[in-house]
Tab-separated table of C-alpha atoms in Angstrom:
chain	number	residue	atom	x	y	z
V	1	UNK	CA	0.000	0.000	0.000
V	2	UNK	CA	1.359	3.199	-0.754
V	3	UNK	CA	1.661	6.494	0.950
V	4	UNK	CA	-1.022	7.627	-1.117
V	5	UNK	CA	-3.655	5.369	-0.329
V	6	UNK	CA	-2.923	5.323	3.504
V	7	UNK	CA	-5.726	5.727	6.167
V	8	UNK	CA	-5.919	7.748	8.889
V	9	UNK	CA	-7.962	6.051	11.641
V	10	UNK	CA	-11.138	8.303	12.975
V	11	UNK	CA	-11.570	8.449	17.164
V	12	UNK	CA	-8.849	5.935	17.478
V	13	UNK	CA	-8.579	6.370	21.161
V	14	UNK	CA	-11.879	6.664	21.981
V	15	UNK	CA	-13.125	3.912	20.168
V	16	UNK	CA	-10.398	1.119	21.730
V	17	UNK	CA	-10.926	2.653	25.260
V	18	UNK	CA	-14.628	2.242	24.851
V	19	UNK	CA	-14.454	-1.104	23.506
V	20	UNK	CA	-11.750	-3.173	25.367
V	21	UNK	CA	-13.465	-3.880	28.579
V	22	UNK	CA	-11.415	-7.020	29.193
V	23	UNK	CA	-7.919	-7.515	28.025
V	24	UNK	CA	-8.326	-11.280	27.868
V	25	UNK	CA	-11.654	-11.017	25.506
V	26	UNK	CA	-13.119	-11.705	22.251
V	27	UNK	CA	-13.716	-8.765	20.243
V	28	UNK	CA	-14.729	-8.108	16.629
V	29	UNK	CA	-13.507	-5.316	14.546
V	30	UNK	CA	-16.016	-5.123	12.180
V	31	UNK	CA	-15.150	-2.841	9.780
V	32	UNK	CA	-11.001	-3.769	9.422
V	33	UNK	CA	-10.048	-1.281	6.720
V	34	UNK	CA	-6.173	-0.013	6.951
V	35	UNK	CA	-5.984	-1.955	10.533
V	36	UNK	CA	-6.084	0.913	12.898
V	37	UNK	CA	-8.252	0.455	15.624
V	38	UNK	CA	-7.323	-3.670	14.799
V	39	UNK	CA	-3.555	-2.546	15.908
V	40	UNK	CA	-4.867	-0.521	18.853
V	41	UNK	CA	-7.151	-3.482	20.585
V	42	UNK	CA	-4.278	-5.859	19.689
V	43	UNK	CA	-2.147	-3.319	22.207
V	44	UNK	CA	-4.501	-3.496	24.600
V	45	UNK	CA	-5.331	-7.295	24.513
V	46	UNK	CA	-3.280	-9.863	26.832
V	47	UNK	CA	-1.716	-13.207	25.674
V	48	UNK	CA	-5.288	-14.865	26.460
V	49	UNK	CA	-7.125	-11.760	24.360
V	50	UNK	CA	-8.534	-12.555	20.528
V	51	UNK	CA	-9.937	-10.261	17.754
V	52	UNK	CA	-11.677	-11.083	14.734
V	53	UNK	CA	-11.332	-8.386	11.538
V	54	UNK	CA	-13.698	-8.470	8.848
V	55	UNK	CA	-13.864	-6.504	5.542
V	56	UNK	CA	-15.825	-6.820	2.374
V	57	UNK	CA	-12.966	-5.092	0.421
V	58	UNK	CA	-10.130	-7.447	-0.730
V	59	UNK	CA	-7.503	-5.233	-0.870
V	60	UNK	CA	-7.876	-4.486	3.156
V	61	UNK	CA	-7.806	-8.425	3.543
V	62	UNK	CA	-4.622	-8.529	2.177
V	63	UNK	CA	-3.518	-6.112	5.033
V	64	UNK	CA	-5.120	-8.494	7.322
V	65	UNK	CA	-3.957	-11.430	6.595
V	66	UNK	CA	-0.306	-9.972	7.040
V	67	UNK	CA	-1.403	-9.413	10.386
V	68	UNK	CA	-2.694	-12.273	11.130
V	69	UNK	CA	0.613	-14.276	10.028
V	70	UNK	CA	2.849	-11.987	12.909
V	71	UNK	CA	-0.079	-12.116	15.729
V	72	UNK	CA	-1.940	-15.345	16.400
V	73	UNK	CA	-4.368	-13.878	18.184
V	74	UNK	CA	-5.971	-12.268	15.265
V	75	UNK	CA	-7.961	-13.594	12.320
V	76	UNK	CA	-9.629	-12.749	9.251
V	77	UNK	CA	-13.107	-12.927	7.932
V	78	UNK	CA	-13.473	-11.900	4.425
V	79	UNK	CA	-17.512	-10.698	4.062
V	80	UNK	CA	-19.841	-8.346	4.748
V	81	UNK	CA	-20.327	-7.528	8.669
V	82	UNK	CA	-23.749	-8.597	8.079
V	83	UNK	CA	-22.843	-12.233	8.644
V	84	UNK	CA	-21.187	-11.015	11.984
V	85	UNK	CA	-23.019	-13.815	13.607
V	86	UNK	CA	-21.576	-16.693	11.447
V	87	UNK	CA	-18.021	-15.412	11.736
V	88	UNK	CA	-19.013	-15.469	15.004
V	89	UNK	CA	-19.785	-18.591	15.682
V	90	UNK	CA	-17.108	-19.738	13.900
V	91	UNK	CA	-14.722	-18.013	15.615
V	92	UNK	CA	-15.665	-18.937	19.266
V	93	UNK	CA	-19.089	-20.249	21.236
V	94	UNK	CA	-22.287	-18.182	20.488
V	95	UNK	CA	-22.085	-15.325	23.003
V	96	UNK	CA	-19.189	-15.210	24.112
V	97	UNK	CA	-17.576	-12.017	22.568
V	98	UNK	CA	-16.441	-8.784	24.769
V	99	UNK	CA	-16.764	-5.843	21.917
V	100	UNK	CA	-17.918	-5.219	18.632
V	101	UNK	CA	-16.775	-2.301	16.629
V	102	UNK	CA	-18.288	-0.943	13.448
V	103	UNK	CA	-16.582	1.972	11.932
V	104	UNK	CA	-18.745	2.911	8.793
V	105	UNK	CA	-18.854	3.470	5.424
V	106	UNK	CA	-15.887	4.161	3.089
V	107	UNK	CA	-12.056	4.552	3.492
V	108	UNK	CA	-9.508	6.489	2.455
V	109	UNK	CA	-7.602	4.222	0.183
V	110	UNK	CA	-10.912	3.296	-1.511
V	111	UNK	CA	-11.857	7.264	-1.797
V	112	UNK	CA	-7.771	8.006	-3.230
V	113	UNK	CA	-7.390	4.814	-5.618
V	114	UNK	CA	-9.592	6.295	-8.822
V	115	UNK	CA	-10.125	2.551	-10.034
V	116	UNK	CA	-12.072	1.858	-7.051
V	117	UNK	CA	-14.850	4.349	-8.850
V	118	UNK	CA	-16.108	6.084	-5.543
V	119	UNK	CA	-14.671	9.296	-6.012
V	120	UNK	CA	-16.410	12.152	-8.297
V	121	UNK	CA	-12.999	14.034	-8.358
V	122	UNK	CA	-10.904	11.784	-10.699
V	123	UNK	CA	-11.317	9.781	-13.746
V	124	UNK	CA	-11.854	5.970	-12.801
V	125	UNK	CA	-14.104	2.844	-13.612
V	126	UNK	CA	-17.670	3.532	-12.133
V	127	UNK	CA	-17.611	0.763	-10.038
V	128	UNK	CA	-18.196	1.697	-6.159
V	129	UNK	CA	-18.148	-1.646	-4.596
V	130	UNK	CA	-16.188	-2.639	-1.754
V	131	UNK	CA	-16.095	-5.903	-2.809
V	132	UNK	CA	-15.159	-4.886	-7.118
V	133	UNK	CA	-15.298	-9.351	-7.198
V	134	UNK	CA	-19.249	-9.196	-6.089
V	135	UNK	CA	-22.027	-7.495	-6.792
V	136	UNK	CA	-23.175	-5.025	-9.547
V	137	UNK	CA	-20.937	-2.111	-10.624
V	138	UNK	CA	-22.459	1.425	-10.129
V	139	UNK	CA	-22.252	1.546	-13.924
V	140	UNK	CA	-24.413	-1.591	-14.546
V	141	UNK	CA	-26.885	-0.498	-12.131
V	142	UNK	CA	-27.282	3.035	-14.026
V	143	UNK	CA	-27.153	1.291	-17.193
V	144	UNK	CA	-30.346	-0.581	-16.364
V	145	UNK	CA	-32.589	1.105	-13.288
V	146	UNK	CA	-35.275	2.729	-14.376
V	147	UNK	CA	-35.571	6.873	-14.053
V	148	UNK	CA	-37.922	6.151	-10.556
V	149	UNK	CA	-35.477	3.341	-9.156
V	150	UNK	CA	-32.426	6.050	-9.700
V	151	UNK	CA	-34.810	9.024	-8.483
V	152	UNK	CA	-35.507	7.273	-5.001
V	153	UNK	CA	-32.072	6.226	-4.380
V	154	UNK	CA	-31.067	9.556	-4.410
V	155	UNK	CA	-33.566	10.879	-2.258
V	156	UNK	CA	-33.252	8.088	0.043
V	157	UNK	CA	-29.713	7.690	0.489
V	158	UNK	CA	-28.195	11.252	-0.257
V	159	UNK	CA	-31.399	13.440	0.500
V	160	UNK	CA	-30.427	14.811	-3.129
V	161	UNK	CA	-33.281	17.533	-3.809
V	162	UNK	CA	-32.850	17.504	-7.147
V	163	UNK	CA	-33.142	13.741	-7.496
V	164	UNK	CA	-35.644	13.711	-10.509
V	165	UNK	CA	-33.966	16.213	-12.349
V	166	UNK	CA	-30.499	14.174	-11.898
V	167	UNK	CA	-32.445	10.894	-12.668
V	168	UNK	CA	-33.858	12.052	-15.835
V	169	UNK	CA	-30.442	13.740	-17.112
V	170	UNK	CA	-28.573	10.190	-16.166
V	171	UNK	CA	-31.647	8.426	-18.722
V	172	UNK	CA	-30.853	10.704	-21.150
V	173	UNK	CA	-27.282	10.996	-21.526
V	174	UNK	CA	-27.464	6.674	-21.315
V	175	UNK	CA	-29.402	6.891	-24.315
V	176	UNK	CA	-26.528	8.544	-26.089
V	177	UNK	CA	-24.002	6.336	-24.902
V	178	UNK	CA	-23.323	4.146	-21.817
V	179	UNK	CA	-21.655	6.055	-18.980
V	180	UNK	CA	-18.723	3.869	-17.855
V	181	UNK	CA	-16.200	6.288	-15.871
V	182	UNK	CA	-16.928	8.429	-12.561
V	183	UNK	CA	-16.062	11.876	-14.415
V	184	UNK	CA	-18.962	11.251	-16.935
V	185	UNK	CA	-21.233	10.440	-14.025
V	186	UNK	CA	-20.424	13.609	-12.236
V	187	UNK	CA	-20.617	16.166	-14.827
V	188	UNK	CA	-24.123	14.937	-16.177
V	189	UNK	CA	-25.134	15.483	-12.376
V	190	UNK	CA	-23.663	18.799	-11.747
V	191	UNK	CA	-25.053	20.142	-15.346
V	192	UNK	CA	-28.516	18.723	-13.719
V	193	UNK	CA	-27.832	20.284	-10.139
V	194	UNK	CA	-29.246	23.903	-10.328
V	195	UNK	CA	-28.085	24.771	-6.913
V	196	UNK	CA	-24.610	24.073	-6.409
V	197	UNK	CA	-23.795	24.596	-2.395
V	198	UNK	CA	-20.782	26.631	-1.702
V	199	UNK	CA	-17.637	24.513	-0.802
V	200	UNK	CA	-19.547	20.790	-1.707
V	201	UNK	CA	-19.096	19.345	-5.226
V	202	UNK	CA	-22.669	19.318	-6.785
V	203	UNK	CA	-22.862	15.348	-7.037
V	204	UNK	CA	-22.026	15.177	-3.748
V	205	UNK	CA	-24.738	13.289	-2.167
V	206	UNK	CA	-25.677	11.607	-5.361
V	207	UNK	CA	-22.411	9.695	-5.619
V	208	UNK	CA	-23.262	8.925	-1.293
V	209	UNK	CA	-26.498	7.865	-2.389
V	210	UNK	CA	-25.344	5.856	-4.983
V	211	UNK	CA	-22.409	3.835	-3.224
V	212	UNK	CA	-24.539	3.493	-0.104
V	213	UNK	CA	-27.471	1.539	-2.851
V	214	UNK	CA	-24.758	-0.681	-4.854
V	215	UNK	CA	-23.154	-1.676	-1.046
V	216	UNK	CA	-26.459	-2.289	0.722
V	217	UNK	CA	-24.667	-0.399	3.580
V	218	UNK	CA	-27.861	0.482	5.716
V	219	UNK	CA	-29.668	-2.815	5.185
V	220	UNK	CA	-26.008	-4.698	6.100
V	221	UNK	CA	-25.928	-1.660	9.320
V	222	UNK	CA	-29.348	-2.707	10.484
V	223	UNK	CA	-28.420	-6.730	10.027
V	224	UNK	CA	-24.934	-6.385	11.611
V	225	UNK	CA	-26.438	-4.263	14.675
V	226	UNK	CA	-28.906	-7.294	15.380
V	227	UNK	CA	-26.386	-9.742	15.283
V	228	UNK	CA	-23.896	-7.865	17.615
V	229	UNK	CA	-26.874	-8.023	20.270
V	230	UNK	CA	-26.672	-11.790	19.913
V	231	UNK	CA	-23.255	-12.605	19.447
V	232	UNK	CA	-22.231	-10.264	22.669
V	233	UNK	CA	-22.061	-11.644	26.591
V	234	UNK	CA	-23.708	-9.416	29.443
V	235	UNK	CA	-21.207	-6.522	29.985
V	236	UNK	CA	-19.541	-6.624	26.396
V	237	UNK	CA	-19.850	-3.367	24.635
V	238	UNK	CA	-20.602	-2.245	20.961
V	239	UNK	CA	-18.861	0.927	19.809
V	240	UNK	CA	-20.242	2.381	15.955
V	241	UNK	CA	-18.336	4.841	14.736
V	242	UNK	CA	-21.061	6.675	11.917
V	243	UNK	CA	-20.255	9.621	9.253
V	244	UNK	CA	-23.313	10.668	8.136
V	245	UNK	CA	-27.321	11.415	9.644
V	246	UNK	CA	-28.482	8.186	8.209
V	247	UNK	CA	-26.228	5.570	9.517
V	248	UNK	CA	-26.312	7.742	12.982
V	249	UNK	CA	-30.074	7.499	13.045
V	250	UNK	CA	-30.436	4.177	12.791
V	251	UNK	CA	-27.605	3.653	15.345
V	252	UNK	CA	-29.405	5.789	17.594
V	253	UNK	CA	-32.744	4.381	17.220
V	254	UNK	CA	-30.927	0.886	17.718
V	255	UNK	CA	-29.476	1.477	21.157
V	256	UNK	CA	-32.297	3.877	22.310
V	257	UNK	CA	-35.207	0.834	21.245
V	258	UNK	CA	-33.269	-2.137	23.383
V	259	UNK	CA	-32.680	0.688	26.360
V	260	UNK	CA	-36.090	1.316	26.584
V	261	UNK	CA	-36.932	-2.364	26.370
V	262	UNK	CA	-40.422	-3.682	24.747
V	263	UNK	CA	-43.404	-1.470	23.984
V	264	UNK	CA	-46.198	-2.619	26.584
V	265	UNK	CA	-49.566	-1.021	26.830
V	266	UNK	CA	-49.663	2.545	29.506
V	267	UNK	CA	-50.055	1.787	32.793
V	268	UNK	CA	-49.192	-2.282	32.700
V	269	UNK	CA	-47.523	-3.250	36.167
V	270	UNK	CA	-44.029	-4.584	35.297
V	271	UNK	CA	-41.025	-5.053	37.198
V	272	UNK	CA	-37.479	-4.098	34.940
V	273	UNK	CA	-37.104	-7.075	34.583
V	274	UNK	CA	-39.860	-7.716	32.387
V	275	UNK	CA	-39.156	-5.111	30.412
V	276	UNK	CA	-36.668	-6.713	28.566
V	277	UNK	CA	-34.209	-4.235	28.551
V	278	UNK	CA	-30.825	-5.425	26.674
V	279	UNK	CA	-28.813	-2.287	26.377
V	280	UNK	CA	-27.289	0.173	28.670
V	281	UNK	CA	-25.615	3.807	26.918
V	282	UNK	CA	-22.858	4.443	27.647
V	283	UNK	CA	-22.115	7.896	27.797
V	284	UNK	CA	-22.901	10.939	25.500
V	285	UNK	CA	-22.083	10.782	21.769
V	286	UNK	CA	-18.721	11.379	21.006
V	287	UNK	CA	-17.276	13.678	18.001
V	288	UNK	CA	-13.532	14.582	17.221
V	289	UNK	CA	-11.625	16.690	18.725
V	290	UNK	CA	-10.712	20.274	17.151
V	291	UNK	CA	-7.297	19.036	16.983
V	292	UNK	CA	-8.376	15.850	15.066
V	293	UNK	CA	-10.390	17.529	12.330
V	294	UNK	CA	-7.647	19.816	11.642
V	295	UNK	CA	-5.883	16.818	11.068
V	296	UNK	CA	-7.933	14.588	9.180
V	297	UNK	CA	-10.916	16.726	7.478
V	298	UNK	CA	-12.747	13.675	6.757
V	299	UNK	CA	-13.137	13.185	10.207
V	300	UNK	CA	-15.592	15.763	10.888
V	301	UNK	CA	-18.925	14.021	10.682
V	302	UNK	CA	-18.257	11.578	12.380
V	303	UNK	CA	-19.729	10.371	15.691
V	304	UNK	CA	-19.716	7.564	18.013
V	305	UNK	CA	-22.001	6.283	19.792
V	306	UNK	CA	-21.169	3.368	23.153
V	307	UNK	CA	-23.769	0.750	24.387
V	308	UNK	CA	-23.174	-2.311	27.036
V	309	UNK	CA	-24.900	-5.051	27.016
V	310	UNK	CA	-27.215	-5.990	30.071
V	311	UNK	CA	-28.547	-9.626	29.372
């Protein structure tokens, strides 16, 4: 990996401190990427400690699996973090793991490297999946959706406001010829884009919107959140790192539904107990420092949020 294509790892020290609860536990880094907060939990893990990385994107296995040959106490699980649970199981016994960690959505070595296709700013394959060996490309799925299927996508995932104008300029220009590369991609939306905000690329949120579609990365968030509730003991904790208002929401809803336990009718007599309750917060949400953003730009939407489990 080269210099260019390095990662610099978001609420590093927060995350670990949150998450490492016992030194001699199974934990799951989720979301391995460049290896950071995997080389921080390592440091804080004794001889009797394990950790699990997973990552979709092949490249960041390779990383891994150099790891793994130096440090036995780490391993590699090549998928989506949506089959958390049967890594999981296995890895070790159902329900016995200390700490999950999910840091979401996309690197910095898959933003940087132009053949990945996820960045608007230089010429590459449209391609946008983490996984380029599964999957449809970005530029199959605009080759065939239909004006309404692109339309919603970027309503839905990018809260694009011109969505229908975008959608029907993307249908046009494919009828001229097929749109292969992200540069073509971006400057048929920003000709769409009446509006462009000051100091944000007018495609923006269409090329979020469009990467967070091809990836399934909410419908994967919501799948990997349930598992984590199984797969963790009493007292382990689950740390999710989030970078933008719709993974955050449904993080937040997450932790805030298994606080409050189940819905009952008003005014039912029930001890705690039966409530049902499987998650404690832990703390407030955390953001980066000043110092950080200054640092590492990308860093500045992002936001953690710390639950423990209770049963």
């Amino acid at each position: 990996m080269t210099a260019m294509y390095q990662h610099q790892t978001v609420l590093l020290d927060e995350a670990v401190e949150a998450l490492v609860v016992d030194p001699a536990g199974n934990y799951i880094d989720g979301t391995f990427g460049r290896g950071g907060h995997s080389r921080q939990i390592l440091s804080r893990l004794s001889s009797e400690g394990h950790l699990l990385g997973i990552d979709k994107d092949p490249d960041a296995i390779a990383v891994a699996e150099q790891i793994a040959s130096e440090d036995k106490r780490f391993q590699v699980g090549h998928g989506s973090f949506a089959e958390l649970a049967k890594f999981a199981n296995a890895w070790h016994s159902p329900s016995a793991v200390s700490g999950v960690l999910l840091d979401l959505g996309v690197s910095s070595p898959q933003l940087d490297n132009p053949e990945r296709g996820f960045s608007f700013l230089q010429e590459g394959p449209l391609d946008m999946r983490m996984n380029p060996a599964a999957g449809m490309s970005a530029a199959d799925w605009i080759a065939t959706a239909e004006e309404k299927a692109i339309a919603d996508v970027l309503w839905t995932y990018g809260e694009e406001r011109f969505s229908r104008r975008m959608a029907k300029a993307i249908i046009a220009a494919r009828q001229q010829e097929r749109i292969t590369t992200t540069t073509q991609l971006a400057k048929i939306i920003a000709e769409a884009n009446p509006a462009w905000e000051k100091h944000k690329h007018p495609a923006t949120r269409a090329f979020q919107a469009i990467r967070i579609h091809i990836n399934n990365e909410l419908g994967d968030l919501e799948a990997v959140l349930d598992a984590a509730l199984e797969v963790l003991k009493p007292g382990g904790r689950l740390v999710v790192i989030s970078f933008h208002s719709l993974e955050d929401r449904i993080v937040k809803r997450f932790i805030k539904k298994h606080v409050k336990g189940d819905e009952l009718p008003p005014g039912l007599p029930v001890t705690a107990d039966q409530l049902n309750q499987r998650l404690k917060a832990v703390g407030k949400a955390v953001k980066p420092s000043g110092r950080e953003v200054d640092g590492n730009v990308r860093s500045r939407s992002s936001i953690m949020r710390v639950a423990e489990k209770l049963k």
